[in-house]
mmCIF file of C-alpha atoms and ligand atoms in Angstrom:
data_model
loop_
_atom_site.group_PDB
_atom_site.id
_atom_site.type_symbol
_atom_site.label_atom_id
_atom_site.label_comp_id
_atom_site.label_asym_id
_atom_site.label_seq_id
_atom_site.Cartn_x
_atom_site.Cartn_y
_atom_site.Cartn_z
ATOM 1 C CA UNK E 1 256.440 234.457 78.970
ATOM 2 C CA UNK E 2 255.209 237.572 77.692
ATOM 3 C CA UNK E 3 252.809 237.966 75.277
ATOM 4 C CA UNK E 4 253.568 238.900 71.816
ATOM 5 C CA UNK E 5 251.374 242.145 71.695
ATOM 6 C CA UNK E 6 252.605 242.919 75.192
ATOM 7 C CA UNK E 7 253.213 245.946 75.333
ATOM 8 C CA UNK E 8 252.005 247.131 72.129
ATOM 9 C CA UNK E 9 253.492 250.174 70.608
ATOM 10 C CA UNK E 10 249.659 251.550 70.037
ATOM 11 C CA UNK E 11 248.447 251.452 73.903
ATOM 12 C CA UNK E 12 249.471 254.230 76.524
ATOM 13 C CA UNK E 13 248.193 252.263 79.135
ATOM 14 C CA UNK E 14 246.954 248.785 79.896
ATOM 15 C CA UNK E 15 243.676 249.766 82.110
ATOM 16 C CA UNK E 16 242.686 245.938 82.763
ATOM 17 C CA UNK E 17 245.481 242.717 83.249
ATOM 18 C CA UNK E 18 244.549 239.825 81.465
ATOM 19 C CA UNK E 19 244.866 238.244 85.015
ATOM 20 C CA UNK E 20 242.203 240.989 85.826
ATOM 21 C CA UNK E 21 239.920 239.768 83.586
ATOM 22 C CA UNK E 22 240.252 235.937 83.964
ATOM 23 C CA UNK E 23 239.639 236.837 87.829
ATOM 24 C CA UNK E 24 236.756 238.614 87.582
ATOM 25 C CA UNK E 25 235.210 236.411 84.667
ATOM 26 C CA UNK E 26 235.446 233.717 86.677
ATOM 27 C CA UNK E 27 233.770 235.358 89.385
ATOM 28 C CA UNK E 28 230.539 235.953 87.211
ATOM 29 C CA UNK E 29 230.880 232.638 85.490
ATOM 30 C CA UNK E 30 229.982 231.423 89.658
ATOM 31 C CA UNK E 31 227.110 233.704 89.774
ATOM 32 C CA UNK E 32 225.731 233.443 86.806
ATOM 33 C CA UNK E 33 226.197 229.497 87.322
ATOM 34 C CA UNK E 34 224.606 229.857 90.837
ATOM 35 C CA UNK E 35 221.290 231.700 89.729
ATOM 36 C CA UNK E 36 220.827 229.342 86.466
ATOM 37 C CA UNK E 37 221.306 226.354 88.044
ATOM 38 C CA UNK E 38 218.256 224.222 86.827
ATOM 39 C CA UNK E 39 217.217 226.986 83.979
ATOM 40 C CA UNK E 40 217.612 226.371 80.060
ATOM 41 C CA UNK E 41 219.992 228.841 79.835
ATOM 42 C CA UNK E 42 220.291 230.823 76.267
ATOM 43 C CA UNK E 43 223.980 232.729 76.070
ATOM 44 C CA UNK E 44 223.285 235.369 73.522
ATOM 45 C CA UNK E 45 226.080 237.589 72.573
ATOM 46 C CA UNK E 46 227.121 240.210 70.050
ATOM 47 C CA UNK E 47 229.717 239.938 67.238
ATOM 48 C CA UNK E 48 231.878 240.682 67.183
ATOM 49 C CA UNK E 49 233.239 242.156 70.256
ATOM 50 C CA UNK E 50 231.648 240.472 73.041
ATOM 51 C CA UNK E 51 232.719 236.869 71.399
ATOM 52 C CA UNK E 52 236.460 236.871 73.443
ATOM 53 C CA UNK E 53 234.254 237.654 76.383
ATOM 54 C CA UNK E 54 231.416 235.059 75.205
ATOM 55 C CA UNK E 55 234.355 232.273 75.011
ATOM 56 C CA UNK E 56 235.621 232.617 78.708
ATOM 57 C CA UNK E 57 232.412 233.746 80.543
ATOM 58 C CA UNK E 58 230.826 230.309 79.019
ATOM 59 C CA UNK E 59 233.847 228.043 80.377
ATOM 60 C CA UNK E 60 233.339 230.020 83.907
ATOM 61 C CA UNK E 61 229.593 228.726 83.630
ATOM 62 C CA UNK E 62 229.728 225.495 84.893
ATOM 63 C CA UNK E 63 225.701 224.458 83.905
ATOM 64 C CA UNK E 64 224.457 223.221 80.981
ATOM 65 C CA UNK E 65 224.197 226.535 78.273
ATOM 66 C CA UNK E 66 223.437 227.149 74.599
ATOM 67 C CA UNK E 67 225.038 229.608 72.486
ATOM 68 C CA UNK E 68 223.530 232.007 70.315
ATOM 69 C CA UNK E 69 224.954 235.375 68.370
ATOM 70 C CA UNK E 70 223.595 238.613 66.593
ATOM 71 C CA UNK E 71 225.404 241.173 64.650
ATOM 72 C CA UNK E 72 224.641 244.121 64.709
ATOM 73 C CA UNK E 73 226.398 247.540 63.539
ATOM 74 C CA UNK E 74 225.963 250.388 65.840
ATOM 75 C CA UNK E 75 228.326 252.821 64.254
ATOM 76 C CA UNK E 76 230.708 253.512 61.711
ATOM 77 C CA UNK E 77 233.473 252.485 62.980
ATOM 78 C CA UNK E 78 235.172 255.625 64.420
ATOM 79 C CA UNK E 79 234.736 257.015 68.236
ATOM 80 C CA UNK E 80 231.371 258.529 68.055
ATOM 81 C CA UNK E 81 228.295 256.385 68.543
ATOM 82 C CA UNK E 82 225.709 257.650 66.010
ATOM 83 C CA UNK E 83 222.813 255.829 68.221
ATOM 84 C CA UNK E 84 221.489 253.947 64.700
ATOM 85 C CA UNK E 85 221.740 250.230 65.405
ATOM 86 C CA UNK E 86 221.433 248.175 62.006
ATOM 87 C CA UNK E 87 220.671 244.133 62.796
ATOM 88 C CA UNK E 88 222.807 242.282 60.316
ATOM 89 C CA UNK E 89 222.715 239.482 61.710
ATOM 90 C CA UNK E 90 219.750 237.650 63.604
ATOM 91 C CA UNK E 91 219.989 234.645 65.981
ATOM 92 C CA UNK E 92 219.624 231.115 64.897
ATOM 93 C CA UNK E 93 217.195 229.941 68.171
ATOM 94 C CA UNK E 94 213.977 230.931 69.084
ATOM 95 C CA UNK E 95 213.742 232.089 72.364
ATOM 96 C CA UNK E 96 210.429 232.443 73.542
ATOM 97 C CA UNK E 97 209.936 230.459 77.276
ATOM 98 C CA UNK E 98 214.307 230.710 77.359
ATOM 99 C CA UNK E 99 216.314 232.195 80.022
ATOM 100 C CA UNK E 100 218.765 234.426 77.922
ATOM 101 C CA UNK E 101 221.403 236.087 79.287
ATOM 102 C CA UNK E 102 222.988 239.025 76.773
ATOM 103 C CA UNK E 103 226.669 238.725 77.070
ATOM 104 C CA UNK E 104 227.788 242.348 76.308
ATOM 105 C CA UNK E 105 231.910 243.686 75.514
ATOM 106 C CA UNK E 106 230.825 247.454 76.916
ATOM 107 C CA UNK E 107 228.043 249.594 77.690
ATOM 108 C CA UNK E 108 228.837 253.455 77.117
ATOM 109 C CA UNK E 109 225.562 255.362 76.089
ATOM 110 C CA UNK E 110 223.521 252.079 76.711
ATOM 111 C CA UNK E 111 221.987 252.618 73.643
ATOM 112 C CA UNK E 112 222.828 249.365 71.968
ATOM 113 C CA UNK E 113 221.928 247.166 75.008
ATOM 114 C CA UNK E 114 218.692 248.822 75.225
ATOM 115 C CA UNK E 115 217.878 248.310 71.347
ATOM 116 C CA UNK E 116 218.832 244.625 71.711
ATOM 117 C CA UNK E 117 216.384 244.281 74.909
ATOM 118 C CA UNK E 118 213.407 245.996 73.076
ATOM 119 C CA UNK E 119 213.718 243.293 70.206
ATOM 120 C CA UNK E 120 214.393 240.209 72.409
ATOM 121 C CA UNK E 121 211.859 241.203 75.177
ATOM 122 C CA UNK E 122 209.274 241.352 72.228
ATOM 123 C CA UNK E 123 209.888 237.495 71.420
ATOM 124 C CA UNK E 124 208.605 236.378 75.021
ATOM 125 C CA UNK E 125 211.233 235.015 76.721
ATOM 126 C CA UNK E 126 210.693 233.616 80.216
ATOM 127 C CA UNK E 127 213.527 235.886 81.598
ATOM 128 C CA UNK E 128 216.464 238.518 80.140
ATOM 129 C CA UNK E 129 219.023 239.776 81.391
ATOM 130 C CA UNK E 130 222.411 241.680 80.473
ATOM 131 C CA UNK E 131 225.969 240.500 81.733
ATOM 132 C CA UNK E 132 228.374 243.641 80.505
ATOM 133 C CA UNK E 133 232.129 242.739 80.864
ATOM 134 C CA UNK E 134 232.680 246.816 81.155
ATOM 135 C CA UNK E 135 229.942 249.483 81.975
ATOM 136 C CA UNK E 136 231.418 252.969 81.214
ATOM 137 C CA UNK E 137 228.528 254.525 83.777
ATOM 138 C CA UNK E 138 229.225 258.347 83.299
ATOM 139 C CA UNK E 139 228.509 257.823 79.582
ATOM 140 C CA UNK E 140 225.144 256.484 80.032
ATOM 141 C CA UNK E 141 221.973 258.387 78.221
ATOM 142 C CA UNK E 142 219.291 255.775 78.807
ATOM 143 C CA UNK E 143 218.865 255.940 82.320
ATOM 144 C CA UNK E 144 216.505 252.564 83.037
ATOM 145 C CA UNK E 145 219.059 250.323 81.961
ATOM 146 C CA UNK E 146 219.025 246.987 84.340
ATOM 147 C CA UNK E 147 222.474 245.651 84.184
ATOM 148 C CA UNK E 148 222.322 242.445 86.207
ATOM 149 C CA UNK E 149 226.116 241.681 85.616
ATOM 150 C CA UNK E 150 229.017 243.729 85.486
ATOM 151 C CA UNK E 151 232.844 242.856 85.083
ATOM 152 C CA UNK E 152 234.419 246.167 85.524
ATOM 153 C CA UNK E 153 232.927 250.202 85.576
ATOM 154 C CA UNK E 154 235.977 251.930 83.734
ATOM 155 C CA UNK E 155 236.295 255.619 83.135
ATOM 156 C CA UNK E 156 235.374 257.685 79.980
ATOM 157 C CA UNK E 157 238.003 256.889 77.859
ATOM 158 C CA UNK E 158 238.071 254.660 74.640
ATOM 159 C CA UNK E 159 239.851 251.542 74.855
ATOM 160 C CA UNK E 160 240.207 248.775 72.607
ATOM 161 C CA UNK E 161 241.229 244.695 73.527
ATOM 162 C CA UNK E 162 239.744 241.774 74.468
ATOM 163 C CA UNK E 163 237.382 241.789 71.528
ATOM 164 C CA UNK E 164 236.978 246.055 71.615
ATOM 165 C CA UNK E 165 238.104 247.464 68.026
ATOM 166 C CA UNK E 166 239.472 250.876 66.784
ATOM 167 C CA UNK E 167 238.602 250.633 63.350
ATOM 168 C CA UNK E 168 238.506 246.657 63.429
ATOM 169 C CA UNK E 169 241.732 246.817 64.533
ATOM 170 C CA UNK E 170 243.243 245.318 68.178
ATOM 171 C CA UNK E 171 240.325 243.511 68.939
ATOM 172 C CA UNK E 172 243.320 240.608 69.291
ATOM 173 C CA UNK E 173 244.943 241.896 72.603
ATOM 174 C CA UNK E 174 244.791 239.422 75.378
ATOM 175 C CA UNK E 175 244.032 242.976 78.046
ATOM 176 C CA UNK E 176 241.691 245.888 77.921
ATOM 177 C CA UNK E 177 244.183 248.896 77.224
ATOM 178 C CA UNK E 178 244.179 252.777 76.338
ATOM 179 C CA UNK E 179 245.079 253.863 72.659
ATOM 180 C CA UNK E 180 247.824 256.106 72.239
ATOM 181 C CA UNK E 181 246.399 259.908 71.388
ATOM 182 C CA UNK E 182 248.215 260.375 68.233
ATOM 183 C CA UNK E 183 246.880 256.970 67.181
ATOM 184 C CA UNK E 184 243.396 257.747 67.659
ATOM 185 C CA UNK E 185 244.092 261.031 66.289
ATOM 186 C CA UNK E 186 245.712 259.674 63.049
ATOM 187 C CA UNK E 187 242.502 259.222 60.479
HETATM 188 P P1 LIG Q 201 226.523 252.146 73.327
HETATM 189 O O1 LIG Q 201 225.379 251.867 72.403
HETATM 190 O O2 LIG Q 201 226.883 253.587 73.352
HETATM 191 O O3 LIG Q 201 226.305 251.597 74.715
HETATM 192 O O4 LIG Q 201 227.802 251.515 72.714
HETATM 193 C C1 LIG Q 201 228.013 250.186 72.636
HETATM 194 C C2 LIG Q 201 229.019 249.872 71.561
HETATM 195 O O5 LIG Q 201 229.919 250.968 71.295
HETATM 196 C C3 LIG Q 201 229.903 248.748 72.004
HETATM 197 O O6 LIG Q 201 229.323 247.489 71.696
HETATM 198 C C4 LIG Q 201 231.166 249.015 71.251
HETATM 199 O O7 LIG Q 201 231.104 248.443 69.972
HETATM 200 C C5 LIG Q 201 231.216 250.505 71.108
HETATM 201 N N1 LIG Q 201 232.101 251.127 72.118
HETATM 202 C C6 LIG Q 201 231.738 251.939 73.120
HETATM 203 N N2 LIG Q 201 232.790 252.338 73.845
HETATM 204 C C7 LIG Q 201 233.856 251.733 73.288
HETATM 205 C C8 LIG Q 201 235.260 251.726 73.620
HETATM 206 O O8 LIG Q 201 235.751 252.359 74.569
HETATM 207 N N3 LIG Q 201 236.043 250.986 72.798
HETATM 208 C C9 LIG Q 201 235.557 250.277 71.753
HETATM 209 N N4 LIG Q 201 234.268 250.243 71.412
HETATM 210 C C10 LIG Q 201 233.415 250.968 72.175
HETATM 211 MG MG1 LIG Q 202 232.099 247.608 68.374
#
């Protein structure tokens, strides 16, 4: 049975399946559950898009994990990343001596990821590393980025699903799709 938002009236295109994604989750939730295996493994994620990714990449990790989650606000809530990165919220466990693993929605300029590494590296953990469920690579502006996991490289374009927002809106679709051009258009 179809799902309800499927298709939605909003998306031109539907760029990943949400058989795509439990595929290739499942896939890292392996790896990641190969190199771990025996490590105190910290899951650290950002709110609020990377928590639909958060939920299934921890059931595809099949060792012992924690949980932990930031918030953060990295624009204002239109297409353009203004590069300022407010922390609104900070995480509950200490992770000095932890093996954390940032579980990231999408990495376009990289200039999130790479604030979030310079204030977790600072705490001392024993390792870090970043698990991106989408890495838009032509976008990139901070060239030294080590991405250890990657779901999918997409194409510059904006989409929204599976925890990605327009405005706060459509973070609820079970795919990663394309918005419509007269939506994003539409202020
Ligand atoms: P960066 O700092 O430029 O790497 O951007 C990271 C943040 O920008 C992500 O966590 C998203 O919140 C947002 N972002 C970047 N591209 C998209 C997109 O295509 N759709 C929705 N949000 C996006
Ligand atoms: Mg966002």
């Amino acid at each position: 049975m179809a799902a309800a938002h499927e298709p939605h009236p909003h998306i031109k295109e539907v760029l990943i399946s949400r058989e795509q994604l439990d595929v290739r989750i499942r896939e890292l939730g392996a790896q990641i559950s190969e190199d771990y295996r025996g490590k105190d493994l910290l899951l650290v994620s950002v709110l609020k898009g990377a928590i639909y990714f958060m939920a299934d990449l921890s059931r595809a990790i099949t060792i012992p994990l924690s949980l932990d989650f930031m918030a953060i606000s990295s624009y204002a809530g239109g297409k353009q990343n203004t590069g300022v990165v407010r922390l609104l919220k900070d995480l509950d466990e200490h992770i000095t001596g932890r093996h954390v693993l940032l579980a990231e929605d999408i990495i376009d300029t990289g200039l999130t990821a790479s604030y979030l590494l310079r204030i977790l590296r600072a705490r001392g953990p024993e390792s870090l590393r970043i698990c991106t469920l989408l890495d838009k690579t032509v976008r990139r502006i901070v060239d030294d980025l080590p991405i250890d996991y990657r779901g999918f490289i997409i194409p510059d374009v904006f989409v929204v699903g599976y925890g990605l927002d327009f405005r706060q809106i459509y973070r609820n679709l079970p795919f990663i799709g394309v918005l419509k051009d007269e939506v994003m258009e539409a202020t």
